[in-house]
CSV table of C-alpha atoms in Angstrom, one decimal:
chain,number,residue,atom,x,y,z
A,1,ASP,CA,11.7,0.7,-2.6
A,2,VAL,CA,7.8,0.3,-4.2
A,3,LYS,CA,4.8,3.1,-4.1
A,4,VAL,CA,1.8,1.6,-3.2
A,5,THR,CA,-0.7,5.8,-3.5
A,6,GLN,CA,-4.2,5.6,-2.9
A,7,SER,CA,-6.4,8.8,-4.1
A,8,SER,CA,-7.5,9.4,-0.8
A,9,ARG,CA,-7.0,8.8,3.0
A,10,TYR,CA,-9.9,10.4,4.8
A,11,LEU,CA,-14.0,9.9,2.1
A,12,VAL,CA,-16.7,11.5,4.2
A,13,LYS,CA,-20.1,9.7,1.5
A,14,ARG,CA,-23.5,10.1,1.4
A,15,THR,CA,-25.5,7.2,0.8
A,16,GLY,CA,-26.1,5.8,-3.0
A,17,GLU,CA,-23.6,8.1,-4.3
A,18,LYS,CA,-20.9,6.2,-6.2
A,19,VAL,CA,-17.4,6.1,-4.9
A,20,PHE,CA,-13.9,5.4,-6.5
A,21,LEU,CA,-11.3,4.7,-4.8
A,22,GLU,CA,-8.4,5.0,-6.5
A,23,CYS,CA,-4.9,2.8,-6.4
A,24,VAL,CA,-1.9,3.6,-7.7
A,25,GLN,CA,1.5,1.3,-7.8
A,26,ASP,CA,4.7,2.2,-9.9
A,27,MET,CA,6.8,-1.7,-8.8
A,28,ASP,CA,5.3,-3.7,-12.5
A,29,HIS,CA,3.9,-6.0,-10.4
A,30,GLU,CA,1.2,-8.0,-11.9
A,31,ASN,CA,-1.1,-8.7,-9.1
A,32,MET,CA,-3.4,-6.1,-7.5
A,33,PHE,CA,-5.5,-6.2,-4.2
A,34,TRP,CA,-7.9,-5.2,-2.4
A,35,TYR,CA,-8.8,-5.4,0.9
A,36,ARG,CA,-11.0,-3.9,3.8
A,37,GLN,CA,-10.2,-3.9,7.3
A,38,ASP,CA,-12.9,-3.6,9.8
A,39,PRO,CA,-12.1,-4.0,13.7
A,40,GLY,CA,-12.1,-7.0,15.6
A,41,LEU,CA,-12.2,-8.3,11.9
A,42,GLY,CA,-8.6,-8.2,10.5
A,43,LEU,CA,-8.4,-7.7,6.6
A,44,ARG,CA,-10.6,-9.4,4.6
A,45,LEU,CA,-10.2,-9.5,0.5
A,46,ILE,CA,-13.0,-7.5,-1.9
A,47,TYR,CA,-11.1,-8.3,-5.3
A,48,PHE,CA,-7.6,-8.9,-6.9
A,49,SER,CA,-6.4,-8.5,-10.0
A,50,TYR,CA,-3.9,-10.7,-11.7
A,51,ASP,CA,-2.9,-8.3,-14.2
A,52,VAL,CA,-4.9,-6.1,-16.7
A,53,LYS,CA,-8.4,-6.5,-17.1
A,54,MET,CA,-8.4,-9.8,-15.7
A,55,LYS,CA,-9.8,-9.6,-11.6
A,56,GLU,CA,-10.7,-12.3,-9.6
A,57,LYS,CA,-13.3,-12.0,-6.4
A,58,GLY,CA,-12.2,-12.8,-3.0
A,59,ASP,CA,-14.1,-13.9,0.4
A,60,ILE,CA,-16.7,-10.9,0.1
A,61,PRO,CA,-17.3,-8.5,-3.3
A,62,GLU,CA,-20.7,-8.5,-3.0
A,63,GLY,CA,-21.2,-4.6,-3.7
A,64,TYR,CA,-18.0,-4.1,-5.3
A,65,SER,CA,-16.5,-3.3,-8.1
A,66,VAL,CA,-13.5,-2.9,-9.7
A,67,SER,CA,-11.6,-2.1,-12.8
A,68,ARG,CA,-8.1,-2.4,-14.0
A,69,GLU,CA,-7.6,-0.6,-17.1
A,70,LYS,CA,-3.3,0.4,-16.9
A,71,LYS,CA,-1.2,-2.2,-14.6
A,72,GLU,CA,0.1,0.2,-12.5
A,73,ARG,CA,-3.6,1.0,-11.6
A,74,PHE,CA,-6.2,-1.0,-9.3
A,75,SER,CA,-9.3,1.2,-8.5
A,76,LEU,CA,-12.0,0.2,-6.2
A,77,ILE,CA,-16.5,1.0,-7.4
A,78,LEU,CA,-19.0,1.4,-4.4
A,79,GLU,CA,-22.1,0.9,-7.3
A,80,SER,CA,-24.6,3.0,-4.4
A,81,ALA,CA,-23.1,3.6,-1.9
A,82,SER,CA,-24.1,2.6,1.9
A,83,THR,CA,-23.6,2.5,6.0
A,84,ASN,CA,-22.3,-0.9,6.3
A,85,GLN,CA,-19.5,-0.2,3.5
A,86,THR,CA,-18.2,2.3,6.1
A,87,SER,CA,-14.8,0.9,7.5
A,88,MET,CA,-10.9,1.3,7.0
A,89,TYR,CA,-10.0,0.5,2.7
A,90,LEU,CA,-6.7,-0.9,2.2
A,91,CYS,CA,-4.9,-1.3,-1.6
A,92,ALA,CA,-1.8,-3.9,-2.0
A,93,THR,CA,0.7,-5.4,-4.8
A,94,LEU,CA,2.0,-8.0,-5.6
A,95,GLY,CA,5.3,-9.3,-7.8
A,96,GLY,CA,4.4,-12.3,-9.7
A,97,GLY,CA,6.3,-13.9,-12.5
A,98,ARG,CA,9.8,-13.7,-12.1
A,99,ALA,CA,9.8,-11.2,-10.4
A,100,PHE,CA,7.4,-13.7,-7.7
A,101,SER,CA,7.7,-12.9,-4.0
A,102,TYR,CA,5.5,-13.4,-1.6
A,103,GLU,CA,5.8,-9.9,-0.2
A,104,GLN,CA,3.0,-7.7,-0.3
A,105,TYR,CA,3.3,-3.8,-0.7
A,106,PHE,CA,0.5,-2.0,0.9
A,107,GLY,CA,-0.9,1.2,0.3
A,108,PRO,CA,-1.3,3.8,3.4
A,109,GLY,CA,-5.5,3.5,3.4
A,110,THR,CA,-8.4,5.2,3.1
A,111,ARG,CA,-10.7,5.8,5.9
A,112,LEU,CA,-14.3,5.9,3.9
A,113,THR,CA,-17.0,6.9,5.7
A,114,VAL,CA,-20.7,6.9,4.6
A,115,THR,CA,-23.5,8.9,6.3
Q,1,LEU,CA,-6.5,-23.2,2.0
Q,2,ALA,CA,-4.5,-22.9,5.2
Q,3,LYS,CA,-6.2,-21.5,8.3
Q,4,THR,CA,-4.4,-20.0,10.8
Q,5,THR,CA,-4.8,-18.9,14.7
Q,6,GLN,CA,-3.2,-16.0,16.8
Q,7,PRO,CA,-3.7,-15.6,19.9
Q,8,ILE,CA,-5.7,-12.5,20.6
Q,9,SER,CA,-4.1,-10.0,22.5
Q,10,MET,CA,0.0,-10.6,24.3
Q,11,ASP,CA,1.4,-8.2,26.6
Q,12,SER,CA,5.0,-7.6,27.3
Q,13,TYR,CA,7.3,-5.5,28.5
Q,14,GLU,CA,9.9,-3.5,27.0
Q,15,GLY,CA,13.5,-5.0,26.9
Q,16,GLN,CA,12.2,-8.6,26.6
Q,17,GLU,CA,11.5,-10.8,23.9
Q,18,VAL,CA,8.4,-11.1,22.7
Q,19,ASN,CA,7.1,-14.8,20.9
Q,20,ILE,CA,4.3,-14.9,19.0
Q,21,THR,CA,2.7,-18.2,17.8
Q,22,CYS,CA,0.5,-19.1,15.3
Q,23,SER,CA,-1.1,-22.6,14.7
Q,24,HIS,CA,-1.7,-24.5,10.6
Q,25,ASN,CA,-2.3,-27.7,11.0
Q,26,ASN,CA,-3.5,-27.8,7.8
Q,27,ILE,CA,-0.5,-26.4,6.1
Q,28,ALA,CA,-0.2,-27.5,2.6
Q,29,THR,CA,3.4,-28.5,1.1
Q,30,ASN,CA,3.9,-25.8,-1.6
Q,31,ASP,CA,2.5,-23.3,1.4
Q,32,TYR,CA,4.5,-20.4,3.1
Q,33,ILE,CA,4.2,-18.6,6.1
Q,34,THR,CA,4.9,-15.2,6.6
Q,35,TRP,CA,5.0,-12.3,8.9
Q,36,TYR,CA,3.3,-9.0,8.7
Q,37,GLN,CA,3.0,-5.8,10.9
Q,38,GLN,CA,0.3,-2.6,11.6
Q,39,PHE,CA,0.1,0.0,12.3
Q,40,PRO,CA,-2.7,2.5,13.4
Q,41,SER,CA,-3.8,4.2,10.6
Q,42,GLN,CA,-0.7,2.5,8.5
Q,43,GLY,CA,-1.5,-0.8,6.0
Q,44,PRO,CA,0.1,-4.1,7.1
Q,45,ARG,CA,4.1,-4.3,6.5
Q,46,PHE,CA,6.0,-7.4,5.1
Q,47,ILE,CA,8.5,-8.2,8.2
Q,48,ILE,CA,10.2,-12.1,7.3
Q,49,GLN,CA,8.9,-15.0,5.6
Q,50,GLY,CA,9.9,-18.5,6.0
Q,51,TYR,CA,9.4,-22.3,4.7
Q,52,LYS,CA,11.0,-24.5,7.0
Q,53,THR,CA,13.4,-24.3,10.6
Q,54,LYS,CA,14.8,-21.4,11.6
Q,55,VAL,CA,15.2,-18.1,9.6
Q,56,THR,CA,16.4,-14.4,11.1
Q,57,ASN,CA,16.9,-10.7,9.6
Q,58,GLU,CA,17.7,-7.7,10.8
Q,59,VAL,CA,14.4,-7.0,12.6
Q,60,ALA,CA,12.8,-11.3,13.7
Q,61,SER,CA,13.2,-14.2,14.1
Q,62,LEU,CA,10.5,-16.7,13.0
Q,63,PHE,CA,11.2,-20.2,13.6
Q,64,ILE,CA,9.4,-23.9,12.6
Q,65,PRO,CA,9.3,-27.0,13.0
Q,66,ALA,CA,10.2,-29.8,10.4
Q,67,ASP,CA,6.2,-30.9,10.9
Q,68,ARG,CA,5.1,-27.2,10.1
Q,69,LYS,CA,2.1,-27.3,11.6
Q,70,SER,CA,3.3,-24.9,13.9
Q,71,SER,CA,5.6,-21.2,13.6
Q,72,THR,CA,6.8,-19.0,15.9
Q,73,LEU,CA,7.6,-14.9,15.3
Q,74,SER,CA,10.5,-14.1,17.8
Q,75,LEU,CA,10.7,-10.2,18.6
Q,76,PRO,CA,14.1,-9.9,20.0
Q,77,ARG,CA,14.7,-6.8,23.1
Q,78,VAL,CA,11.3,-5.7,21.8
Q,79,SER,CA,10.8,-1.6,22.4
Q,80,LEU,CA,7.8,0.2,22.9
Q,81,SER,CA,7.8,1.0,18.9
Q,82,ASP,CA,7.0,-2.5,18.2
Q,83,THR,CA,2.8,-2.0,20.6
Q,84,ALA,CA,1.4,-3.1,16.5
Q,85,VAL,CA,-0.8,-6.1,15.2
Q,86,TYR,CA,1.1,-8.8,14.2
Q,87,TYR,CA,-0.7,-11.0,11.4
Q,88,CYS,CA,0.3,-14.5,10.4
Q,89,LEU,CA,0.2,-16.1,7.1
Q,90,VAL,CA,0.2,-19.5,5.0
Q,91,GLY,CA,0.2,-19.7,1.5
Q,92,ASP,CA,1.7,-20.8,-2.0
Q,93,PRO,CA,3.5,-18.1,-3.7
Q,94,SER,CA,3.4,-18.8,-7.0
Q,95,SER,CA,-1.4,-18.2,-5.4
Q,96,ALA,CA,-2.3,-15.1,-5.1
Q,97,SER,CA,-5.5,-15.4,-4.5
Q,98,LYS,CA,-4.1,-17.7,-1.8
Q,99,ILE,CA,-3.4,-15.2,0.8
Q,100,ILE,CA,-5.3,-14.5,3.4
Q,101,PHE,CA,-4.9,-12.6,6.1
Q,102,GLY,CA,-6.3,-13.6,10.1
Q,103,SER,CA,-7.2,-10.9,12.3
Q,104,GLY,CA,-3.7,-10.9,13.9
Q,105,THR,CA,-2.2,-10.6,17.4
Q,106,ARG,CA,-2.1,-6.9,18.8
Q,107,LEU,CA,0.6,-6.6,21.0
Q,108,SER,CA,0.8,-3.8,23.9
Q,109,ILE,CA,4.8,-2.8,25.2
Q,110,ARG,CA,5.1,-1.6,28.1
Q,111,PRO,CA,7.5,0.7,29.7
């Protein structure tokens, strides 16, 4: 089974802090995603990466950056956390190339609170 | 990008069959239809995917008419544990950037 792990289930940070959210997958998937989920808004794509060091902006990239130095790890960075970034953050993977699947695998999520 | 429209919420009772319809009028030739289920405090989980006609697995069935402008997720004999949010997605499997989640349908199952 695909396993997607996120570094923390719950995180509390102060406004202005730099925040790192880590995601690790064990299935050698090319594609990795970061979403945020807020009540009534569904899942919104922040960034995704289709290969090491490759990334594309999603629908709401403002205030975020990402890093993918290794295939199995995709990090979301909040350069200066703000209260409007309080949310549930979900990481997902998707197989590509010959292993293509349209089935995304999600991590358990990180509930971030910025005070 | 094909946009989807689903009911915001639905209610049903244990043992009933539940059908959730998704509208996707501008679906493209290469687009597939995928449904996910999400429980509170968890990430979404893949349920089923199809391109046309009918697809069935151990969890659900997916009905897609010939024009592909809509699809229906069918959950047979639901139980309380089927209470969740269900998302319909439409997109080209070869383009990871085009996976878009809508707001989903909140399904509540009552005893």
